[in-house]
mmCIF file of C-alpha atoms in Angstrom:
data_model
loop_
_atom_site.group_PDB
_atom_site.id
_atom_site.type_symbol
_atom_site.label_atom_id
_atom_site.label_comp_id
_atom_site.label_asym_id
_atom_site.label_seq_id
_atom_site.Cartn_x
_atom_site.Cartn_y
_atom_site.Cartn_z
ATOM 1 C CA UNK A 69 -31.485 -12.530 23.284
ATOM 2 C CA UNK A 70 -30.203 -9.288 24.800
ATOM 3 C CA UNK A 71 -30.419 -6.217 22.551
ATOM 4 C CA UNK A 72 -26.644 -5.613 22.658
ATOM 5 C CA UNK A 73 -25.845 -9.175 21.592
ATOM 6 C CA UNK A 74 -28.394 -9.029 18.762
ATOM 7 C CA UNK A 75 -26.960 -5.747 17.502
ATOM 8 C CA UNK A 76 -23.437 -7.166 17.625
ATOM 9 C CA UNK A 77 -24.431 -10.298 15.680
ATOM 10 C CA UNK A 78 -26.234 -8.193 13.098
ATOM 11 C CA UNK A 79 -23.093 -6.115 12.586
ATOM 12 C CA UNK A 80 -20.949 -9.258 12.228
ATOM 13 C CA UNK A 81 -23.363 -10.724 9.682
ATOM 14 C CA UNK A 82 -23.454 -7.481 7.722
ATOM 15 C CA UNK A 83 -19.646 -7.363 7.544
ATOM 16 C CA UNK A 84 -19.480 -10.988 6.415
ATOM 17 C CA UNK A 85 -22.102 -10.514 3.693
ATOM 18 C CA UNK A 86 -20.513 -7.313 2.413
ATOM 19 C CA UNK A 87 -17.028 -8.832 2.273
ATOM 20 C CA UNK A 88 -18.342 -11.803 0.243
ATOM 21 C CA UNK A 89 -20.185 -9.530 -2.197
ATOM 22 C CA UNK A 90 -16.964 -7.572 -2.765
ATOM 23 C CA UNK A 91 -14.842 -10.689 -3.143
ATOM 24 C CA UNK A 92 -17.165 -12.312 -5.707
ATOM 25 C CA UNK A 93 -17.974 -8.973 -7.431
ATOM 26 C CA UNK A 94 -21.442 -10.271 -8.425
ATOM 27 C CA UNK A 95 -23.353 -12.841 -6.421
ATOM 28 C CA UNK A 96 -26.967 -13.918 -5.819
ATOM 29 C CA UNK A 97 -28.758 -14.104 -2.483
ATOM 30 C CA UNK A 98 -28.896 -17.905 -2.731
ATOM 31 C CA UNK A 99 -25.124 -18.116 -3.313
ATOM 32 C CA UNK A 100 -24.522 -15.780 -0.368
ATOM 33 C CA UNK A 101 -26.572 -18.051 1.870
ATOM 34 C CA UNK A 102 -24.584 -21.105 0.754
ATOM 35 C CA UNK A 103 -21.197 -19.424 1.243
ATOM 36 C CA UNK A 104 -21.902 -17.707 4.561
ATOM 37 C CA UNK A 105 -24.112 -20.480 6.036
ATOM 38 C CA UNK A 106 -26.586 -17.770 7.061
ATOM 39 C CA UNK A 107 -30.316 -18.346 6.620
ATOM 40 C CA UNK A 108 -32.097 -16.944 3.579
ATOM 41 C CA UNK A 109 -34.171 -14.748 5.887
ATOM 42 C CA UNK A 110 -31.026 -13.236 7.430
ATOM 43 C CA UNK A 111 -29.523 -12.676 3.980
ATOM 44 C CA UNK A 112 -32.686 -10.976 2.712
ATOM 45 C CA UNK A 113 -32.926 -8.661 5.721
ATOM 46 C CA UNK A 114 -29.260 -7.666 5.606
ATOM 47 C CA UNK A 115 -29.286 -7.159 1.842
ATOM 48 C CA UNK A 116 -32.358 -4.943 2.133
ATOM 49 C CA UNK A 117 -30.541 -2.754 4.643
ATOM 50 C CA UNK A 118 -27.420 -2.555 2.464
ATOM 51 C CA UNK A 119 -29.495 -1.560 -0.574
ATOM 52 C CA UNK A 120 -31.291 1.092 1.470
ATOM 53 C CA UNK A 121 -27.911 2.392 2.664
ATOM 54 C CA UNK A 122 -26.830 2.682 -0.953
ATOM 55 C CA UNK A 123 -23.830 0.368 -0.507
ATOM 56 C CA UNK A 124 -24.958 -2.395 -2.858
ATOM 57 C CA UNK A 125 -27.029 -2.538 -6.024
ATOM 58 C CA UNK A 126 -29.098 -5.164 -7.820
ATOM 59 C CA UNK A 127 -28.694 -6.157 -11.470
ATOM 60 C CA UNK A 128 -30.296 -8.837 -13.635
ATOM 61 C CA UNK A 129 -27.777 -11.311 -14.999
ATOM 62 C CA UNK A 130 -27.939 -12.435 -18.619
ATOM 63 C CA UNK A 131 -29.900 -15.674 -18.546
ATOM 64 C CA UNK A 132 -30.750 -17.849 -21.560
ATOM 65 C CA UNK A 133 -32.739 -20.594 -19.826
ATOM 66 C CA UNK A 134 -36.460 -20.560 -19.213
ATOM 67 C CA UNK A 135 -37.495 -19.007 -15.938
ATOM 68 C CA UNK A 136 -36.849 -15.952 -13.854
ATOM 69 C CA UNK A 137 -33.581 -14.083 -14.402
ATOM 70 C CA UNK A 138 -31.381 -14.252 -11.292
ATOM 71 C CA UNK A 139 -30.895 -10.961 -9.425
ATOM 72 C CA UNK A 140 -27.229 -10.338 -8.746
ATOM 73 C CA UNK A 141 -25.800 -8.192 -5.962
ATOM 74 C CA UNK A 142 -22.694 -6.042 -6.276
ATOM 75 C CA UNK A 143 -20.982 -3.202 -4.444
ATOM 76 C CA UNK A 144 -22.077 0.291 -5.443
ATOM 77 C CA UNK A 145 -18.570 1.500 -6.215
ATOM 78 C CA UNK A 146 -19.687 5.102 -6.734
ATOM 79 C CA UNK A 147 -21.363 5.397 -3.326
ATOM 80 C CA UNK A 148 -18.195 6.968 -1.924
ATOM 81 C CA UNK A 149 -14.511 7.579 -2.552
ATOM 82 C CA UNK A 150 -11.311 6.962 -0.613
ATOM 83 C CA UNK A 151 -8.386 9.387 -0.437
ATOM 84 C CA UNK A 152 -4.914 7.893 -0.213
ATOM 85 C CA UNK A 153 -1.910 10.155 0.377
ATOM 86 C CA UNK A 154 1.784 9.351 -0.006
ATOM 87 C CA UNK A 155 3.726 11.972 1.969
ATOM 88 C CA UNK A 156 7.248 11.620 0.595
ATOM 89 C CA UNK A 157 10.137 14.033 1.028
ATOM 90 C CA UNK A 158 10.134 15.572 -2.473
ATOM 91 C CA UNK A 159 6.435 15.505 -3.220
ATOM 92 C CA UNK A 160 2.990 14.445 -2.031
ATOM 93 C CA UNK A 161 0.825 12.116 -4.121
ATOM 94 C CA UNK A 162 -2.951 12.267 -3.689
ATOM 95 C CA UNK A 163 -5.048 9.457 -5.208
ATOM 96 C CA UNK A 164 -8.817 9.076 -5.170
ATOM 97 C CA UNK A 165 -10.279 5.567 -5.571
ATOM 98 C CA UNK A 166 -13.887 4.434 -5.762
ATOM 99 C CA UNK A 167 -15.127 1.765 -3.349
ATOM 100 C CA UNK A 168 -13.871 -1.016 -5.633
ATOM 101 C CA UNK A 169 -10.353 0.381 -5.427
ATOM 102 C CA UNK A 170 -10.288 1.805 -8.952
ATOM 103 C CA UNK A 171 -8.203 5.014 -9.128
ATOM 104 C CA UNK A 172 -10.240 7.869 -10.602
ATOM 105 C CA UNK A 173 -7.985 10.851 -9.956
ATOM 106 C CA UNK A 174 -4.370 11.507 -8.956
ATOM 107 C CA UNK A 175 -2.481 14.729 -8.185
ATOM 108 C CA UNK A 176 1.189 15.212 -7.428
ATOM 109 C CA UNK A 177 2.294 18.283 -5.460
ATOM 110 C CA UNK A 178 6.003 19.147 -5.349
ATOM 111 C CA UNK A 179 7.416 20.210 -1.983
ATOM 112 C CA UNK A 180 9.589 23.291 -1.737
ATOM 113 C CA UNK A 181 10.808 22.561 1.790
ATOM 114 C CA UNK A 182 10.170 20.432 4.889
ATOM 115 C CA UNK A 183 8.319 23.033 6.941
ATOM 116 C CA UNK A 184 5.665 21.121 8.879
ATOM 117 C CA UNK A 185 3.064 23.909 8.952
ATOM 118 C CA UNK A 186 3.360 24.542 5.212
ATOM 119 C CA UNK A 187 2.976 20.852 4.396
ATOM 120 C CA UNK A 188 0.035 20.606 6.805
ATOM 121 C CA UNK A 189 -1.593 23.505 4.929
ATOM 122 C CA UNK A 190 -1.126 21.683 1.595
ATOM 123 C CA UNK A 191 -2.700 18.521 3.017
ATOM 124 C CA UNK A 192 -5.699 20.419 4.414
ATOM 125 C CA UNK A 193 -6.259 22.481 1.254
ATOM 126 C CA UNK A 194 -6.041 19.508 -1.108
ATOM 127 C CA UNK A 195 -8.290 17.322 1.044
ATOM 128 C CA UNK A 196 -10.949 20.013 1.331
ATOM 129 C CA UNK A 197 -10.895 20.322 -2.449
ATOM 130 C CA UNK A 198 -11.531 16.590 -2.863
ATOM 131 C CA UNK A 199 -14.296 16.666 -0.258
ATOM 132 C CA UNK A 200 -16.068 19.353 -2.274
ATOM 133 C CA UNK A 201 -15.433 17.671 -5.622
ATOM 134 C CA UNK A 202 -16.829 14.281 -4.563
ATOM 135 C CA UNK A 203 -19.633 15.545 -2.323
ATOM 136 C CA UNK A 204 -22.199 14.516 -4.974
ATOM 137 C CA UNK A 205 -21.781 10.838 -4.049
ATOM 138 C CA UNK A 206 -23.829 9.206 -1.277
ATOM 139 C CA UNK A 207 -20.987 9.177 1.263
ATOM 140 C CA UNK A 208 -18.472 11.590 -0.305
ATOM 141 C CA UNK A 209 -14.877 11.027 0.811
ATOM 142 C CA UNK A 210 -15.265 8.014 3.109
ATOM 143 C CA UNK A 211 -11.785 8.107 4.599
ATOM 144 C CA UNK A 212 -8.342 9.689 4.442
ATOM 145 C CA UNK A 213 -5.204 7.602 4.943
ATOM 146 C CA UNK A 214 -1.703 9.101 4.867
ATOM 147 C CA UNK A 215 1.465 7.100 4.303
ATOM 148 C CA UNK A 216 4.482 8.572 6.103
ATOM 149 C CA UNK A 217 8.084 7.680 5.202
ATOM 150 C CA UNK A 218 9.176 7.349 8.797
ATOM 151 C CA UNK A 219 8.314 5.703 12.085
ATOM 152 C CA UNK A 220 4.652 5.809 13.097
ATOM 153 C CA UNK A 221 3.608 4.645 16.547
ATOM 154 C CA UNK A 222 0.637 2.392 17.223
ATOM 155 C CA UNK A 223 -1.382 5.442 18.333
ATOM 156 C CA UNK A 224 -0.759 6.895 14.818
ATOM 157 C CA UNK A 225 1.500 9.691 16.028
ATOM 158 C CA UNK A 226 4.629 10.281 13.951
ATOM 159 C CA UNK A 227 7.806 9.577 15.861
ATOM 160 C CA UNK A 228 10.446 10.473 13.275
ATOM 161 C CA UNK A 229 10.581 11.335 9.557
ATOM 162 C CA UNK A 230 14.274 11.275 8.553
ATOM 163 C CA UNK A 231 14.147 13.284 5.315
ATOM 164 C CA UNK A 232 11.954 16.033 6.775
ATOM 165 C CA UNK A 233 13.726 15.912 10.160
ATOM 166 C CA UNK A 234 10.350 15.788 11.929
ATOM 167 C CA UNK A 235 10.201 14.520 15.502
ATOM 168 C CA UNK A 236 7.054 13.670 17.473
ATOM 169 C CA UNK A 237 4.346 15.151 15.252
ATOM 170 C CA UNK A 238 0.642 14.437 15.815
ATOM 171 C CA UNK A 239 -0.272 14.745 12.138
ATOM 172 C CA UNK A 240 -3.553 12.875 12.634
ATOM 173 C CA UNK A 241 -4.898 15.295 15.260
ATOM 174 C CA UNK A 242 -3.549 18.357 13.439
ATOM 175 C CA UNK A 243 -5.440 17.366 10.287
ATOM 176 C CA UNK A 244 -8.640 16.326 12.047
ATOM 177 C CA UNK A 245 -8.835 19.804 13.628
ATOM 178 C CA UNK A 246 -9.319 21.225 10.114
ATOM 179 C CA UNK A 247 -11.171 18.382 8.371
ATOM 180 C CA UNK A 248 -14.589 16.999 9.192
ATOM 181 C CA UNK A 249 -13.454 13.395 8.804
ATOM 182 C CA UNK A 250 -11.355 10.719 10.471
ATOM 183 C CA UNK A 251 -7.727 10.627 9.310
ATOM 184 C CA UNK A 252 -5.520 7.546 9.567
ATOM 185 C CA UNK A 253 -1.725 7.802 9.597
ATOM 186 C CA UNK A 254 0.373 4.761 8.724
ATOM 187 C CA UNK A 255 3.941 3.883 7.811
ATOM 188 C CA UNK A 256 4.315 3.855 4.019
ATOM 189 C CA UNK A 257 5.921 0.398 3.908
ATOM 190 C CA UNK A 258 2.969 -1.087 5.811
ATOM 191 C CA UNK A 259 0.614 0.434 3.250
ATOM 192 C CA UNK A 260 2.682 -1.003 0.392
ATOM 193 C CA UNK A 261 2.372 -4.467 1.938
ATOM 194 C CA UNK A 262 -1.368 -3.961 2.439
ATOM 195 C CA UNK A 263 -1.764 -2.974 -1.235
ATOM 196 C CA UNK A 264 -0.015 -6.146 -2.381
ATOM 197 C CA UNK A 265 -2.257 -8.278 -0.169
ATOM 198 C CA UNK A 266 -5.533 -6.589 -1.126
ATOM 199 C CA UNK A 267 -4.975 -6.252 -4.874
ATOM 200 C CA UNK A 268 -2.503 -8.972 -5.900
ATOM 201 C CA UNK A 269 -1.924 -11.750 -3.377
ATOM 202 C CA UNK A 270 -5.344 -12.442 -1.865
ATOM 203 C CA UNK A 271 -4.469 -15.934 -0.663
ATOM 204 C CA UNK A 272 -1.043 -15.202 0.814
ATOM 205 C CA UNK A 273 -1.129 -15.329 4.603
ATOM 206 C CA UNK A 274 2.543 -14.453 5.104
ATOM 207 C CA UNK A 275 3.662 -11.578 2.881
ATOM 208 C CA UNK A 276 6.613 -9.194 3.019
ATOM 209 C CA UNK A 277 6.805 -6.038 0.898
ATOM 210 C CA UNK A 278 10.169 -4.276 0.602
ATOM 211 C CA UNK A 279 10.195 -0.665 -0.669
ATOM 212 C CA UNK A 280 13.639 0.286 -1.937
ATOM 213 C CA UNK A 281 13.505 3.929 -2.974
ATOM 214 C CA UNK A 282 14.753 6.746 -0.692
ATOM 215 C CA UNK A 283 15.617 4.135 1.942
ATOM 216 C CA UNK A 284 14.379 0.636 2.668
ATOM 217 C CA UNK A 285 11.042 0.103 4.334
ATOM 218 C CA UNK A 286 9.443 -3.240 5.064
ATOM 219 C CA UNK A 287 5.838 -4.074 5.714
ATOM 220 C CA UNK A 288 4.819 -7.590 6.598
ATOM 221 C CA UNK A 289 1.626 -9.475 7.210
ATOM 222 C CA UNK A 290 1.422 -12.662 9.225
ATOM 223 C CA UNK A 291 -1.870 -14.597 9.056
ATOM 224 C CA UNK A 292 -3.159 -11.773 6.889
ATOM 225 C CA UNK A 293 -2.612 -9.062 9.553
ATOM 226 C CA UNK A 294 -0.049 -6.249 9.568
ATOM 227 C CA UNK A 295 2.688 -6.798 12.146
ATOM 228 C CA UNK A 296 3.682 -3.523 13.802
ATOM 229 C CA UNK A 297 5.580 -4.506 16.920
ATOM 230 C CA UNK A 298 5.505 -3.117 20.468
ATOM 231 C CA UNK A 299 5.639 0.601 19.564
ATOM 232 C CA UNK A 300 4.757 0.273 15.884
ATOM 233 C CA UNK A 301 8.348 0.286 14.644
ATOM 234 C CA UNK A 302 8.491 -3.280 13.304
ATOM 235 C CA UNK A 303 9.856 -3.492 9.771
ATOM 236 C CA UNK A 304 12.730 -1.004 10.107
ATOM 237 C CA UNK A 305 15.027 -3.562 8.518
ATOM 238 C CA UNK A 306 16.622 -0.930 6.338
ATOM 239 C CA UNK A 307 18.644 -0.286 9.496
ATOM 240 C CA UNK A 308 19.673 -3.904 9.846
ATOM 241 C CA UNK A 309 23.475 -3.790 10.068
ATOM 242 C CA UNK A 310 25.133 -5.823 7.317
ATOM 243 C CA UNK A 311 28.585 -4.225 7.586
ATOM 244 C CA UNK A 312 29.636 -3.204 11.133
ATOM 245 C CA UNK A 313 32.603 -1.235 9.770
ATOM 246 C CA UNK A 314 30.600 0.299 6.950
ATOM 247 C CA UNK A 315 29.210 3.698 6.040
ATOM 248 C CA UNK A 316 27.734 5.968 8.747
ATOM 249 C CA UNK A 317 23.939 6.130 8.763
ATOM 250 C CA UNK A 318 21.567 8.914 9.842
ATOM 251 C CA UNK A 319 20.194 6.529 12.469
ATOM 252 C CA UNK A 320 23.506 6.670 14.338
ATOM 253 C CA UNK A 321 24.790 3.221 13.376
ATOM 254 C CA UNK A 322 27.228 2.074 10.698
ATOM 255 C CA UNK A 323 26.708 -0.244 7.736
ATOM 256 C CA UNK A 324 22.902 -0.241 7.588
ATOM 257 C CA UNK A 325 21.326 -2.257 4.769
ATOM 258 C CA UNK A 326 19.670 0.746 3.095
ATOM 259 C CA UNK A 327 23.096 2.385 2.592
ATOM 260 C CA UNK A 328 23.895 -0.428 0.153
ATOM 261 C CA UNK A 329 20.600 -1.713 -1.229
ATOM 262 C CA UNK A 330 18.287 1.295 -1.651
ATOM 263 C CA UNK A 331 17.828 3.041 -4.979
ATOM 264 C CA UNK A 332 19.105 6.357 -3.657
ATOM 265 C CA UNK A 333 22.326 4.668 -2.511
ATOM 266 C CA UNK A 334 22.702 3.047 -5.948
ATOM 267 C CA UNK A 335 22.189 6.345 -7.778
ATOM 268 C CA UNK A 336 24.547 8.230 -5.466
ATOM 269 C CA UNK A 337 27.331 5.682 -5.926
ATOM 270 C CA UNK A 338 26.855 5.528 -9.681
ATOM 271 C CA UNK A 339 26.850 9.329 -9.928
ATOM 272 C CA UNK A 340 30.220 9.425 -8.186
ATOM 273 C CA UNK A 341 31.678 6.788 -10.502
ATOM 274 C CA UNK A 342 30.443 8.573 -13.636
ATOM 275 C CA UNK A 343 31.024 12.066 -12.250
ATOM 276 C CA UNK A 344 27.441 12.991 -13.145
ATOM 277 C CA UNK A 345 24.709 14.504 -11.010
ATOM 278 C CA UNK A 346 20.940 13.984 -11.106
ATOM 279 C CA UNK A 347 20.953 10.661 -12.919
ATOM 280 C CA UNK A 348 17.455 9.603 -13.982
ATOM 281 C CA UNK A 349 15.999 6.126 -14.480
ATOM 282 C CA UNK A 350 16.098 6.803 -18.236
ATOM 283 C CA UNK A 351 19.819 7.585 -17.970
ATOM 284 C CA UNK A 352 20.442 4.327 -16.110
ATOM 285 C CA UNK A 353 18.343 2.317 -18.568
ATOM 286 C CA UNK A 354 20.304 3.739 -21.515
ATOM 287 C CA UNK A 355 23.588 2.929 -19.783
ATOM 288 C CA UNK A 356 22.386 -0.626 -19.161
ATOM 289 C CA UNK A 357 21.417 -1.017 -22.822
ATOM 290 C CA UNK A 358 24.887 0.216 -23.774
ATOM 291 C CA UNK A 359 26.386 -2.330 -21.307
ATOM 292 C CA UNK A 360 28.304 0.417 -19.538
ATOM 293 C CA UNK A 361 30.832 -1.333 -17.263
ATOM 294 C CA UNK A 362 30.358 1.069 -14.352
ATOM 295 C CA UNK A 363 26.611 0.441 -14.331
ATOM 296 C CA UNK A 364 27.017 -3.328 -14.691
ATOM 297 C CA UNK A 365 29.469 -3.418 -11.771
ATOM 298 C CA UNK A 366 27.157 -1.273 -9.666
ATOM 299 C CA UNK A 367 24.149 -3.511 -10.452
ATOM 300 C CA UNK A 368 26.159 -6.583 -9.414
ATOM 301 C CA UNK A 369 27.037 -4.892 -6.115
ATOM 302 C CA UNK A 370 23.429 -3.769 -5.649
ATOM 303 C CA UNK A 371 22.055 -7.284 -6.162
ATOM 304 C CA UNK A 372 24.668 -8.776 -3.844
ATOM 305 C CA UNK A 373 23.619 -6.526 -0.969
ATOM 306 C CA UNK A 374 19.908 -6.961 -1.705
ATOM 307 C CA UNK A 375 20.429 -10.722 -1.465
ATOM 308 C CA UNK A 376 22.310 -10.462 1.850
ATOM 309 C CA UNK A 377 19.436 -8.550 3.436
ATOM 310 C CA UNK A 378 16.785 -10.812 1.932
ATOM 311 C CA UNK A 379 18.578 -13.891 3.225
ATOM 312 C CA UNK A 380 18.481 -12.452 6.757
ATOM 313 C CA UNK A 381 14.791 -11.558 6.474
ATOM 314 C CA UNK A 382 13.849 -14.970 5.093
ATOM 315 C CA UNK A 383 15.697 -16.731 7.895
ATOM 316 C CA UNK A 384 13.956 -14.600 10.519
ATOM 317 C CA UNK A 385 10.386 -14.625 9.160
ATOM 318 C CA UNK A 386 10.113 -17.587 6.746
ATOM 319 C CA UNK A 387 7.619 -15.753 4.470
ATOM 320 C CA UNK A 388 5.335 -17.243 1.868
ATOM 321 C CA UNK A 389 5.510 -14.244 -0.487
ATOM 322 C CA UNK A 390 8.250 -11.633 -0.988
ATOM 323 C CA UNK A 391 7.525 -8.521 -3.064
ATOM 324 C CA UNK A 392 10.354 -6.162 -4.013
ATOM 325 C CA UNK A 393 9.233 -2.644 -4.899
ATOM 326 C CA UNK A 394 11.980 -1.179 -7.084
ATOM 327 C CA UNK A 395 12.080 0.712 -10.368
ATOM 328 C CA UNK A 396 15.749 -0.161 -10.823
ATOM 329 C CA UNK A 397 15.185 -3.916 -10.689
ATOM 330 C CA UNK A 398 12.550 -3.559 -13.399
ATOM 331 C CA UNK A 399 15.209 -2.019 -15.659
ATOM 332 C CA UNK A 400 17.472 -5.056 -15.357
ATOM 333 C CA UNK A 401 15.768 -8.201 -16.770
ATOM 334 C CA UNK A 402 18.272 -10.578 -15.183
ATOM 335 C CA UNK A 403 17.870 -9.102 -11.700
ATOM 336 C CA UNK A 404 15.293 -11.521 -10.331
ATOM 337 C CA UNK A 405 17.048 -14.661 -11.529
ATOM 338 C CA UNK A 406 20.318 -13.413 -9.993
ATOM 339 C CA UNK A 407 18.632 -12.642 -6.675
ATOM 340 C CA UNK A 408 16.980 -16.074 -6.614
ATOM 341 C CA UNK A 409 20.323 -17.742 -7.340
ATOM 342 C CA UNK A 410 21.725 -16.038 -4.237
ATOM 343 C CA UNK A 411 18.951 -17.428 -2.013
ATOM 344 C CA UNK A 412 19.794 -21.102 -2.268
ATOM 345 C CA UNK A 413 20.867 -21.743 1.336
ATOM 346 C CA UNK A 414 19.557 -24.920 2.942
ATOM 347 C CA UNK A 415 17.930 -22.882 5.726
ATOM 348 C CA UNK A 416 16.528 -19.983 3.670
ATOM 349 C CA UNK A 417 12.997 -20.922 2.720
ATOM 350 C CA UNK A 418 10.195 -19.001 1.026
ATOM 351 C CA UNK A 419 7.513 -19.809 -1.553
ATOM 352 C CA UNK A 420 7.634 -17.033 -4.148
ATOM 353 C CA UNK A 421 9.355 -13.732 -4.886
ATOM 354 C CA UNK A 422 8.205 -10.968 -7.248
ATOM 355 C CA UNK A 423 8.931 -7.415 -8.332
ATOM 356 C CA UNK A 424 5.896 -5.246 -7.563
ATOM 357 C CA UNK A 425 3.647 -4.111 -10.407
ATOM 358 C CA UNK A 426 2.609 -1.042 -8.395
ATOM 359 C CA UNK A 427 5.965 0.728 -8.286
ATOM 360 C CA UNK A 428 5.687 4.126 -6.621
ATOM 361 C CA UNK A 429 1.865 3.844 -6.555
ATOM 362 C CA UNK A 430 1.926 1.066 -3.941
ATOM 363 C CA UNK A 431 1.665 3.394 -0.947
ATOM 364 C CA UNK A 432 -1.344 5.404 -2.180
ATOM 365 C CA UNK A 433 -3.140 2.264 -3.309
ATOM 366 C CA UNK A 434 -2.582 0.673 0.089
ATOM 367 C CA UNK A 435 -3.840 3.876 1.695
ATOM 368 C CA UNK A 436 -7.015 3.856 -0.412
ATOM 369 C CA UNK A 437 -7.576 0.169 0.339
ATOM 370 C CA UNK A 438 -7.229 0.761 4.083
ATOM 371 C CA UNK A 439 -9.673 3.674 3.921
ATOM 372 C CA UNK A 440 -12.197 1.454 2.110
ATOM 373 C CA UNK A 441 -11.764 -1.406 4.574
ATOM 374 C CA UNK A 442 -12.196 0.906 7.576
ATOM 375 C CA UNK A 443 -15.281 2.537 6.078
ATOM 376 C CA UNK A 444 -16.993 -0.743 5.201
ATOM 377 C CA UNK A 445 -15.960 -2.291 8.543
ATOM 378 C CA UNK A 446 -15.195 -5.654 6.970
ATOM 379 C CA UNK A 447 -12.675 -8.211 8.264
ATOM 380 C CA UNK A 448 -10.991 -8.853 4.922
ATOM 381 C CA UNK A 449 -10.783 -6.925 1.656
ATOM 382 C CA UNK A 450 -10.015 -8.384 -1.793
ATOM 383 C CA UNK A 451 -9.960 -6.034 -4.775
ATOM 384 C CA UNK A 452 -8.485 -5.964 -8.266
ATOM 385 C CA UNK A 453 -7.245 -3.134 -10.472
ATOM 386 C CA UNK A 454 -9.180 -2.845 -13.719
ATOM 387 C CA UNK A 455 -6.930 -0.253 -15.364
ATOM 388 C CA UNK A 456 -3.214 -0.149 -15.979
ATOM 389 C CA UNK A 457 -2.525 3.564 -15.699
ATOM 390 C CA UNK A 458 -3.201 6.214 -13.111
ATOM 391 C CA UNK A 459 -5.031 9.391 -14.054
ATOM 392 C CA UNK A 460 -2.749 12.334 -13.237
ATOM 393 C CA UNK A 461 -3.933 15.955 -13.370
#
């Protein structure tokens, strides 16, 4: 066998073994051989290399029967750490996860303006701080992934960020000039979809995640892979026109879906009706509890337009799983049943629909998961969150 072919096969086998160890959390060499169909000799050799690399560890499982205790293999979650970044328009969220996807540290930095150079400086300074803080681990910070609330091309250059008014920025290269690591730049909605797949819906092969905050962003996976389109702009369904004679949008069109079904549009409309500025989620929740008519009417309108857009998406993509990422919908217990009742068309077909448990943490968790997957060079990643709350400092 040629050396190049042997090296390639060894790499493939290593990726397969590592992905199975992560998926099963703890597994023996014999079980690995059965699952992967690789010989025991191949398993032993690969496992030895992974242990030497510090990526996996051995533990003895509790065993009550007579005989030798089985040695179990698991990922060394503290061998390195992933940095996920959510670059929004009001703030930047930085989250550090270990190699099992458990968040260990989160910071939130408020933005004073949209100046590109100033924000670049914040990103560089924060990342360098994390690199120093986690340098004690075997691999340190294993990857940096940034979620951008705008269009990101397939070459990872940023085409347009509406809220910052950024055009054609090479954020990846600008950061890599200052940081001794590879940086990945991705659309935030794609990262939200990736988080749902990796942490919550392992078996779903056709998943759509819809983020509904400052606008509407959609990430979707078909056959388990992110769909990005020709330039990388797939998923911009927030600019799907649902009312041709409707409100003007920043994109240049009229009646875009996000003008009617995003949380910022809801809050803006409700603020006008109540003649109040800076409404918070707590304010809205209290108004809902009080059965305020203006809020109830606005929720009904909100759900109607959400359903119109969802119906279009379902008819186009026929997804297995739909995940709505919205704080507002979580405040209204009847929301999901009302949305489902609006999706009863004979053509519209999907398997399941949920409100995301991640909320605003979906992007950073997807970013961390992508950094882990890229570092480990595995074909598929399945993780689970062991804690309910994020650590914020």
